[in-house]
Coordinates of C-alpha atoms (C1' of nucleotides) in Angstrom, one line a residue:
Chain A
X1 CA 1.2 -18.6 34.5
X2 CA 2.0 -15.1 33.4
X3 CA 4.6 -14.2 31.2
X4 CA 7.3 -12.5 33.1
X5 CA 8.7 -9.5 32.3
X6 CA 12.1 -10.4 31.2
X7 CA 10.2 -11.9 28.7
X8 CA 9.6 -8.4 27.3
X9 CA 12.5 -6.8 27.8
X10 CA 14.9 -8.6 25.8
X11 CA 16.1 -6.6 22.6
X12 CA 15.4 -9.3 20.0
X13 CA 12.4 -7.9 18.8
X14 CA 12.0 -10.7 15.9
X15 CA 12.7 -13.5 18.2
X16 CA 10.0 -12.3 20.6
X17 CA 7.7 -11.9 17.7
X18 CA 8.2 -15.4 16.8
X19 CA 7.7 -16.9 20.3
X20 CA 4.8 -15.2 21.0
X21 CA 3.0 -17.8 18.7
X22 CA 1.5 -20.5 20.7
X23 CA 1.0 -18.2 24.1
X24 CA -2.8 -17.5 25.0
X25 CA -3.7 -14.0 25.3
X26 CA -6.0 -13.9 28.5
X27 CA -8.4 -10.7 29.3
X28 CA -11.1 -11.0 32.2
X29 CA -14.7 -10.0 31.0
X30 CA -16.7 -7.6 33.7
X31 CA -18.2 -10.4 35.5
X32 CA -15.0 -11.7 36.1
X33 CA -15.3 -14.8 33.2
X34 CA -11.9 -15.6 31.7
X35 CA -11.7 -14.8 27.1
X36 CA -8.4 -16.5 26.0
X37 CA -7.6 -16.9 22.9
X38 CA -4.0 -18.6 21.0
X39 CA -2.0 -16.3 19.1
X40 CA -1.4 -17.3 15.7
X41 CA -0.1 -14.6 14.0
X42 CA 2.3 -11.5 15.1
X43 CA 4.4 -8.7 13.1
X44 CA 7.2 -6.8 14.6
X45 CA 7.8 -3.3 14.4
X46 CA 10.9 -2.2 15.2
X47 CA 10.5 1.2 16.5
X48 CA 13.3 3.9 15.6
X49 CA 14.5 2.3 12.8
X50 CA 11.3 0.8 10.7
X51 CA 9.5 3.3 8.5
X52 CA 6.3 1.2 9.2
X53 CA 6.1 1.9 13.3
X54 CA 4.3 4.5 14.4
X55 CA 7.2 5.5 16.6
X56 CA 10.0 5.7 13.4
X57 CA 12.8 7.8 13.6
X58 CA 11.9 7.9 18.0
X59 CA 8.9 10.1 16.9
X60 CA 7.3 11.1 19.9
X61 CA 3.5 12.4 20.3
X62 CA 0.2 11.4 22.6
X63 CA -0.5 8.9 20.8
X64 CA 2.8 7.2 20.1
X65 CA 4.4 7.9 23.9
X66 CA 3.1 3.8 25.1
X67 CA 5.7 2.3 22.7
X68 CA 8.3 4.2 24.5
X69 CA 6.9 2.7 27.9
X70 CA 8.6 -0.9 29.1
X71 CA 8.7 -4.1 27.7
X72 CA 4.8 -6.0 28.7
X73 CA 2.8 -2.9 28.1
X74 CA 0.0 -3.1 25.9
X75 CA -0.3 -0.3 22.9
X76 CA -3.3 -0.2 21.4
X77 CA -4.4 2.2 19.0
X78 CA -8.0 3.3 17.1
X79 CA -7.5 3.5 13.3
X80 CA -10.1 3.6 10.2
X81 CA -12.1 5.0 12.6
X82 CA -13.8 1.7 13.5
X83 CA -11.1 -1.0 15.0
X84 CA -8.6 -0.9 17.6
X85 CA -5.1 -3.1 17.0
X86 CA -3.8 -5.2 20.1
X87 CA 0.1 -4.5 20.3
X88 CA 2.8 -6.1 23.1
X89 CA 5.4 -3.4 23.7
X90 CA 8.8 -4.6 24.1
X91 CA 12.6 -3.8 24.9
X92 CA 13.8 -1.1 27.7
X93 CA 12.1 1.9 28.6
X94 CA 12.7 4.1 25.5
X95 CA 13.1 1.8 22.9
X96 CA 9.3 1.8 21.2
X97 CA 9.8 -1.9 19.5
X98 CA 6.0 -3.0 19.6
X99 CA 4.8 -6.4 18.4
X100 CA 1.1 -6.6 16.6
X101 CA -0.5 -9.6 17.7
X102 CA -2.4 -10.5 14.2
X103 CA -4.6 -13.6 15.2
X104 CA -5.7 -15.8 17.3
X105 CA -7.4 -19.2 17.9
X106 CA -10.5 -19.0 20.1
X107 CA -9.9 -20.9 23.3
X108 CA -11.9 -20.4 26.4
X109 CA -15.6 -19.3 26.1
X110 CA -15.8 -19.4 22.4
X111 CA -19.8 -18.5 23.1
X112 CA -18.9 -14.7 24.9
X113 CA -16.7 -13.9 21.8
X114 CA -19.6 -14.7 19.2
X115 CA -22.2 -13.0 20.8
X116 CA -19.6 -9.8 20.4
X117 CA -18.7 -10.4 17.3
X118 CA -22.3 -10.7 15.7
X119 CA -23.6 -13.7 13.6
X120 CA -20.2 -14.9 12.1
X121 CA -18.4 -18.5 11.1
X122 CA -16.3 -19.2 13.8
X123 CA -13.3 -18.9 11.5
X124 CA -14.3 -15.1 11.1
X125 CA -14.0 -14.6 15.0
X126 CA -10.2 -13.4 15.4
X127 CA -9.0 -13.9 12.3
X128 CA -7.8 -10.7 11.8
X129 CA -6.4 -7.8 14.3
X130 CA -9.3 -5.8 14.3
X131 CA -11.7 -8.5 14.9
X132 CA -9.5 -10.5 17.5
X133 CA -10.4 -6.7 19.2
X134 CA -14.0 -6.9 19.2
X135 CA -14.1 -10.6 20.4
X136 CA -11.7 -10.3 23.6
X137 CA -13.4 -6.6 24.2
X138 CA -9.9 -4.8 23.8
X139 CA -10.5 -0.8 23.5
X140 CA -8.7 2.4 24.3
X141 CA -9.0 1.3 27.6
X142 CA -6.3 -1.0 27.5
X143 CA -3.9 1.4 26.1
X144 CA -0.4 1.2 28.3
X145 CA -2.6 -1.7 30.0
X146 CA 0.6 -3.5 32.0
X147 CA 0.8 -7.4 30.8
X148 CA 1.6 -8.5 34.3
X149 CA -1.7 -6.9 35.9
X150 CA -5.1 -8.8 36.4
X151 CA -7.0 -6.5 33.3
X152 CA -4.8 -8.0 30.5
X153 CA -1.7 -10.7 29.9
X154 CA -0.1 -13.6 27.9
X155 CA 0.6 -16.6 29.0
X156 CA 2.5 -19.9 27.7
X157 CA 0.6 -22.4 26.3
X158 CA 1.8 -24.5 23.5
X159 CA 5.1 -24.8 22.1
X160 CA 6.0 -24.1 18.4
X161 CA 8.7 -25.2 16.6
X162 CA 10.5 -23.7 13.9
X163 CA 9.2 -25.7 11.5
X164 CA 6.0 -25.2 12.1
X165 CA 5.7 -21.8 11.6
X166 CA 6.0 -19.2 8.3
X167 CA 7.3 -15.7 7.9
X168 CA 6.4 -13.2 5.4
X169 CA 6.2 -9.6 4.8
X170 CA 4.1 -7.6 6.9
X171 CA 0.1 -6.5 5.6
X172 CA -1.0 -2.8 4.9
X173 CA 1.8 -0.9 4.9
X174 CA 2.9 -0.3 1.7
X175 CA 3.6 3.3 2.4
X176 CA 6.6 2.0 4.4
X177 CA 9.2 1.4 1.1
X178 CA 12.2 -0.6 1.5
X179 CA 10.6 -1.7 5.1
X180 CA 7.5 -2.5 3.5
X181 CA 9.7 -6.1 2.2
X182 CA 11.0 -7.1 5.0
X183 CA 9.6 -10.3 6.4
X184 CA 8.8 -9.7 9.8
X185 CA 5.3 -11.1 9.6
X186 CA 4.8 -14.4 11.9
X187 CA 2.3 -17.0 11.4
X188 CA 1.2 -20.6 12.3
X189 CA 1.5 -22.8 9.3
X190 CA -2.0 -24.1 8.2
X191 CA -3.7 -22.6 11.2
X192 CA -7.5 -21.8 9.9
X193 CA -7.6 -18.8 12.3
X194 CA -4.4 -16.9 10.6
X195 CA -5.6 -13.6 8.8
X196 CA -7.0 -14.4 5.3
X197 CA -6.5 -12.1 2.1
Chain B
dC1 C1' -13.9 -4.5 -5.3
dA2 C1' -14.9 0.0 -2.8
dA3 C1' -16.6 2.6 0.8
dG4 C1' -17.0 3.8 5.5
dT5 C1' -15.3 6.0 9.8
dG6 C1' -13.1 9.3 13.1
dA7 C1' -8.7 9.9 15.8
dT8 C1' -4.3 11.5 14.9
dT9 C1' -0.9 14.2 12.6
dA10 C1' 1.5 17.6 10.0
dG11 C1' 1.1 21.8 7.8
dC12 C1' -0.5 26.2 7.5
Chain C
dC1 C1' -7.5 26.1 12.3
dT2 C1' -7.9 22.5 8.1
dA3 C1' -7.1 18.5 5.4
dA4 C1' -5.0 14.0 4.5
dT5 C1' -3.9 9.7 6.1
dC6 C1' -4.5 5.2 8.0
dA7 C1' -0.6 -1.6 11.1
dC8 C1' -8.9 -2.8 8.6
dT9 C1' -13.5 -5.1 7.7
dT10 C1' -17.6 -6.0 5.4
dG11 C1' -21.0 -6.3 2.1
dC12 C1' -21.8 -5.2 -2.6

DNA sequence: CAAGTGATTAGC
DNA sequence: CTAATCACTTGC
């Protein structure tokens, strides 16, 4: 079952990042065969106010204008000019909070997302937000994608408790100062498919 | 550990 | 218009 959209449109961007752990990230290949995969691993980034989101200080441009769209739209973005990053907008319509889904577990047809993903461990598949990318087949396409249409959307899976999962700081934004330490960085403990490094 | 890769952005 | 930067990955 889908996510619904209140799910999205809450305000608490940090709770939302943290519940999103467990749900199963489902995109439909061409021929109509189902990818899923678990998420594992999320950071929040909390639009207006973080020096790390792309959309700080309400900056507004082409590439920035999905955050801005309603909670259970996808963002994604092309950066190092090879990899694309899977994002879940959330909040009202022009608050551009975005949550970076990390990692994920491999779930439904494991054997589609190796054959993208070239010869690799199975560990290597989605560990990572630019991999996770390449195995579920996520481009610029997706961009402002809504989560509660057929081409891309969450939905519950497992339950996490608390205890179960660890926060940190966020990865590879260092640029960000004083918002480069906060810990708004998500993971399940001891899950093999969290983001090494 | 370092380089690759090109869209995006800010600054002329 | 030009140049710098980047929410990463891989193979040396």
């Amino acid at each position: 079952m889908k996510l619904p959209r209140e799910f999205y449109t809450r305000e608490e961007t940090l709770q939302i990042a943290r519940e999103l752990i467990g749900k199963l990230l489902v995109v439909p290949m061409a021929d109509g065969t189902i990818v899923s995969g678990m998420i594992v691993e999320t950071e929040a980034y909390l639009g207006a106010i973080d020096k790390a989101a792309h959309s700080f200080g309400n900056r507004r441009t082409k590439r920035t204008e999905t955050m801005f769209a309603v909670g259970g739209t996808a963002y994604v973005f092309f950066i190092y000019g090879m990899y694309y990053q899977f994002n879940v907008v959330v909040g009202a319509v022009d608050s551009p909070h975005a949550i970076l889904i990390r990692a994920l577990e491999p779930i439904q047809n494991i054997e589609i997302m190796r054959e993208k993903r070239g010869k690799m461990p199975d560990k290597n598949l989605t560990s990572g937000p630019g991999k996770l990318c390449i195995a579920m087949g996520i481009d610029k396409n997706f961009n402002n994608a809504d989560l509660l249409g057929d081409k891309i959307w969450l939905e519950d899976y497992k339950v996490f408790d608390d205890s179960e999962i660890a926060v940190g700081k966020r990865i590879g934004i260092d640029y960000a100062e004083e918002f480069a330490e906060k810990e708004w960085r998500f993971w399940a403990k001891e899950n093999p498919y969290v983001s090494r490094r």
